[in-house]
Amino acid sequence: MFSKEEAKEIRQLFWHKLESRTRRLPGQKGKKIKWIFDETGIKGLDLRFDINRQRAIVALEINHRNENRRLQLYEKLEACKSIFETQYEGPLIWDYVYTKEEGRDVCRVYEALSPADMYQEEKWPEVMKFMIDRMIRMEKAFLEVKDFLLHDELGQ
C-alpha cells in the first residue's frame, strides 16, 4: 500500500511520462502532439484520458451541466455512431449515463484497457501506448462529426 503522498507522486510521474511520450511518436521527430481535450469548440464536450487501479480509458465525455443539453448532444452523437466508429476504426462503449467518482453524471463514449493499474509501473509502456493510440483515433473520429454536432450547438 502507498501513502497518500507516495500515491500522488506516482500519479504525477505517470502523467509526466505520458506527456513526454507524446513528443517521441514514430515519424514525428520530436514534434509534440497538442491534444484537443476540453478545447473541442463544443461547450460541455471534452476528450479525456483516465486511469485508476482497474483500467485505463480514452473517452469522449459529454459533461454539460444542463441535463437536457447533455442528453441532446449524446443522442446527436449516437445518431452518427457508424461514422464515428468507422473513423475510430473499431467499436466503442456507448454509456448514456456514466456516474463519475465524485457522483456527477456524464455521457461517455470510450474504450478501456483492462486490467490496467496506474501503480504498476512496469506496465506503463503498454498502457501509454494504448492511451496515445486511442486518443489519436478518438480525435480523428470526433473531428469527422464535429460540424454535425456543432451545427446544433449554434442553434442552426
mmCIF file of C-alpha atoms in Angstrom:
data_model
loop_
_atom_site.group_PDB
_atom_site.id
_atom_site.type_symbol
_atom_site.label_atom_id
_atom_site.label_comp_id
_atom_site.label_asym_id
_atom_site.label_seq_id
_atom_site.Cartn_x
_atom_site.Cartn_y
_atom_site.Cartn_z
ATOM 1 C CA MET A 1 0.000 0.000 0.000
ATOM 2 C CA PHE A 2 1.127 3.528 -0.748
ATOM 3 C CA SER A 3 0.851 6.560 1.474
ATOM 4 C CA LYS A 4 -1.212 9.459 0.088
ATOM 5 C CA GLU A 5 1.979 11.335 -0.719
ATOM 6 C CA GLU A 6 3.556 8.322 -2.494
ATOM 7 C CA ALA A 7 0.370 7.730 -4.495
ATOM 8 C CA LYS A 8 0.299 11.409 -5.518
ATOM 9 C CA GLU A 9 3.939 11.233 -6.656
ATOM 10 C CA ILE A 10 3.264 8.091 -8.713
ATOM 11 C CA ARG A 11 0.243 9.716 -10.377
ATOM 12 C CA GLN A 12 2.261 12.825 -11.209
ATOM 13 C CA LEU A 13 5.098 10.707 -12.614
ATOM 14 C CA PHE A 14 2.665 8.686 -14.754
ATOM 15 C CA TRP A 15 1.109 11.804 -16.323
ATOM 16 C CA HIS A 16 4.531 13.406 -16.818
ATOM 17 C CA LYS A 17 5.833 10.295 -18.611
ATOM 18 C CA LEU A 18 2.695 10.064 -20.747
ATOM 19 C CA GLU A 19 3.125 13.695 -21.775
ATOM 20 C CA SER A 20 6.799 13.181 -22.596
ATOM 21 C CA ARG A 21 5.980 10.117 -24.750
ATOM 22 C CA THR A 22 3.730 12.200 -26.985
ATOM 23 C CA ARG A 23 6.860 14.074 -28.065
ATOM 24 C CA ARG A 24 8.510 10.949 -29.450
ATOM 25 C CA LEU A 25 5.890 9.397 -31.702
ATOM 26 C CA PRO A 26 7.218 7.479 -34.717
ATOM 27 C CA GLY A 27 7.574 9.734 -37.728
ATOM 28 C CA GLN A 28 7.039 12.877 -35.657
ATOM 29 C CA LYS A 29 10.743 13.679 -34.977
ATOM 30 C CA GLY A 30 10.291 15.365 -31.613
ATOM 31 C CA LYS A 31 7.043 17.060 -32.596
ATOM 32 C CA LYS A 32 4.751 17.312 -29.599
ATOM 33 C CA ILE A 33 1.090 16.425 -30.005
ATOM 34 C CA LYS A 34 -1.306 19.052 -28.720
ATOM 35 C CA TRP A 35 -4.344 17.103 -27.594
ATOM 36 C CA ILE A 36 -7.815 18.606 -28.050
ATOM 37 C CA PHE A 37 -9.039 17.699 -24.514
ATOM 38 C CA ASP A 38 -11.539 20.404 -23.479
ATOM 39 C CA GLU A 39 -10.896 22.653 -26.492
ATOM 40 C CA THR A 40 -13.430 20.883 -28.709
ATOM 41 C CA GLY A 41 -15.314 24.059 -29.556
ATOM 42 C CA ILE A 42 -18.491 22.493 -28.147
ATOM 43 C CA LYS A 43 -19.496 23.502 -24.637
ATOM 44 C CA GLY A 44 -19.699 20.501 -22.314
ATOM 45 C CA LEU A 45 -17.929 18.065 -24.654
ATOM 46 C CA ASP A 46 -14.355 17.023 -23.842
ATOM 47 C CA LEU A 47 -11.874 14.300 -24.748
ATOM 48 C CA ARG A 48 -10.350 12.560 -21.724
ATOM 49 C CA PHE A 49 -7.661 10.185 -20.545
ATOM 50 C CA ASP A 50 -8.400 8.344 -17.299
ATOM 51 C CA ILE A 51 -6.652 5.591 -15.370
ATOM 52 C CA ASN A 52 -7.170 4.024 -11.972
ATOM 53 C CA ARG A 53 -6.369 0.698 -10.286
ATOM 54 C CA GLN A 54 -8.587 -1.341 -12.645
ATOM 55 C CA ARG A 55 -8.455 0.156 -16.139
ATOM 56 C CA ALA A 56 -7.263 2.879 -18.484
ATOM 57 C CA ILE A 57 -9.839 4.798 -20.513
ATOM 58 C CA VAL A 58 -9.809 7.092 -23.517
ATOM 59 C CA ALA A 59 -13.175 8.819 -23.812
ATOM 60 C CA LEU A 60 -15.289 11.435 -25.441
ATOM 61 C CA GLU A 61 -17.192 12.816 -22.467
ATOM 62 C CA ILE A 62 -20.332 14.936 -22.575
ATOM 63 C CA ASN A 63 -20.437 16.684 -19.225
ATOM 64 C CA HIS A 64 -22.699 19.670 -19.863
ATOM 65 C CA ARG A 65 -24.273 20.746 -16.559
ATOM 66 C CA ASN A 66 -27.687 21.062 -18.193
ATOM 67 C CA GLU A 67 -29.020 17.504 -18.332
ATOM 68 C CA ASN A 68 -31.291 18.153 -21.331
ATOM 69 C CA ARG A 69 -28.401 19.629 -23.339
ATOM 70 C CA ARG A 70 -26.089 16.792 -22.283
ATOM 71 C CA LEU A 71 -28.573 14.157 -23.409
ATOM 72 C CA GLN A 72 -29.317 16.018 -26.668
ATOM 73 C CA LEU A 73 -25.618 16.082 -27.521
ATOM 74 C CA TYR A 74 -25.296 12.378 -26.718
ATOM 75 C CA GLU A 75 -28.288 11.486 -28.881
ATOM 76 C CA LYS A 76 -26.900 13.563 -31.730
ATOM 77 C CA LEU A 77 -23.537 11.804 -31.394
ATOM 78 C CA GLU A 78 -25.259 8.435 -31.236
ATOM 79 C CA ALA A 79 -27.111 9.271 -34.484
ATOM 80 C CA CYS A 80 -23.739 9.261 -36.260
ATOM 81 C CA LYS A 81 -22.392 6.236 -34.378
ATOM 82 C CA SER A 82 -21.452 4.281 -37.507
ATOM 83 C CA ILE A 83 -19.466 7.215 -38.939
ATOM 84 C CA PHE A 84 -17.794 7.804 -35.567
ATOM 85 C CA GLU A 85 -16.789 4.164 -35.088
ATOM 86 C CA THR A 86 -15.644 3.847 -38.708
ATOM 87 C CA GLN A 87 -13.305 6.805 -38.235
ATOM 88 C CA TYR A 88 -12.219 5.435 -34.863
ATOM 89 C CA GLU A 89 -11.504 2.109 -36.581
ATOM 90 C CA GLY A 90 -13.312 -0.039 -34.042
ATOM 91 C CA PRO A 91 -16.253 -0.446 -31.700
ATOM 92 C CA LEU A 92 -16.639 1.723 -28.631
ATOM 93 C CA ILE A 93 -18.612 1.547 -25.398
ATOM 94 C CA TRP A 94 -21.568 3.951 -25.509
ATOM 95 C CA ASP A 95 -22.631 4.908 -21.997
ATOM 96 C CA TYR A 96 -25.738 7.121 -21.823
ATOM 97 C CA VAL A 97 -25.304 7.685 -18.086
ATOM 98 C CA TYR A 98 -21.880 7.250 -16.532
ATOM 99 C CA THR A 99 -21.535 8.279 -12.892
ATOM 100 C CA LYS A 100 -18.091 9.689 -12.127
ATOM 101 C CA GLU A 101 -16.337 9.059 -8.801
ATOM 102 C CA GLU A 102 -17.496 12.415 -7.445
ATOM 103 C CA GLY A 103 -21.110 11.406 -8.177
ATOM 104 C CA ARG A 104 -21.715 13.582 -11.248
ATOM 105 C CA ASP A 105 -23.480 12.026 -14.239
ATOM 106 C CA VAL A 106 -21.967 12.379 -17.701
ATOM 107 C CA CYS A 107 -22.362 10.623 -21.036
ATOM 108 C CA ARG A 108 -19.314 8.771 -22.317
ATOM 109 C CA VAL A 109 -18.161 7.077 -25.479
ATOM 110 C CA TYR A 110 -14.956 5.239 -24.716
ATOM 111 C CA GLU A 111 -12.576 2.337 -24.997
ATOM 112 C CA ALA A 112 -10.990 0.756 -21.942
ATOM 113 C CA LEU A 113 -7.874 -1.298 -21.372
ATOM 114 C CA SER A 114 -8.434 -3.739 -18.556
ATOM 115 C CA PRO A 115 -6.663 -4.688 -16.438
ATOM 116 C CA ALA A 116 -4.531 -1.569 -16.169
ATOM 117 C CA ASP A 117 -3.209 -0.285 -12.853
ATOM 118 C CA MET A 118 -1.605 3.131 -12.566
ATOM 119 C CA TYR A 119 0.545 1.834 -9.713
ATOM 120 C CA GLN A 120 2.165 -0.979 -11.733
ATOM 121 C CA GLU A 121 4.997 0.991 -13.266
ATOM 122 C CA GLU A 122 6.289 -1.988 -15.263
ATOM 123 C CA LYS A 123 3.015 -1.922 -17.286
ATOM 124 C CA TRP A 124 3.192 1.784 -18.111
ATOM 125 C CA PRO A 125 4.685 1.389 -21.625
ATOM 126 C CA GLU A 126 1.774 -0.855 -22.697
ATOM 127 C CA VAL A 127 -0.819 1.395 -21.041
ATOM 128 C CA MET A 128 0.658 4.569 -22.525
ATOM 129 C CA LYS A 129 0.828 3.036 -25.994
ATOM 130 C CA PHE A 130 -2.880 2.174 -25.697
ATOM 131 C CA MET A 131 -3.794 5.656 -24.436
ATOM 132 C CA ILE A 132 -1.855 7.536 -27.114
ATOM 133 C CA ASP A 133 -3.090 5.347 -29.980
ATOM 134 C CA ARG A 134 -6.697 5.511 -28.847
ATOM 135 C CA MET A 135 -6.633 9.283 -28.271
ATOM 136 C CA ILE A 136 -5.303 9.837 -31.805
ATOM 137 C CA ARG A 137 -8.176 7.707 -33.092
ATOM 138 C CA MET A 138 -10.737 9.409 -30.794
ATOM 139 C CA GLU A 139 -9.693 12.863 -32.009
ATOM 140 C CA LYS A 140 -9.919 11.720 -35.644
ATOM 141 C CA ALA A 141 -13.442 10.364 -35.073
ATOM 142 C CA PHE A 142 -14.527 13.496 -33.202
ATOM 143 C CA LEU A 143 -13.244 15.816 -35.930
ATOM 144 C CA GLU A 144 -15.209 13.813 -38.507
ATOM 145 C CA VAL A 145 -18.529 14.531 -36.722
ATOM 146 C CA LYS A 146 -17.727 17.876 -35.082
ATOM 147 C CA ASP A 147 -19.520 20.022 -37.678
ATOM 148 C CA PHE A 148 -22.656 17.896 -37.331
ATOM 149 C CA LEU A 149 -22.574 18.327 -33.530
ATOM 150 C CA LEU A 150 -21.633 21.998 -33.759
ATOM 151 C CA HIS A 151 -24.453 22.765 -36.175
ATOM 152 C CA ASP A 152 -26.884 22.051 -33.348
ATOM 153 C CA GLU A 153 -24.643 23.854 -30.842
ATOM 154 C CA LEU A 154 -25.111 27.077 -32.808
ATOM 155 C CA GLY A 155 -28.876 26.594 -32.921
ATOM 156 C CA GLN A 156 -28.942 26.356 -36.726
#
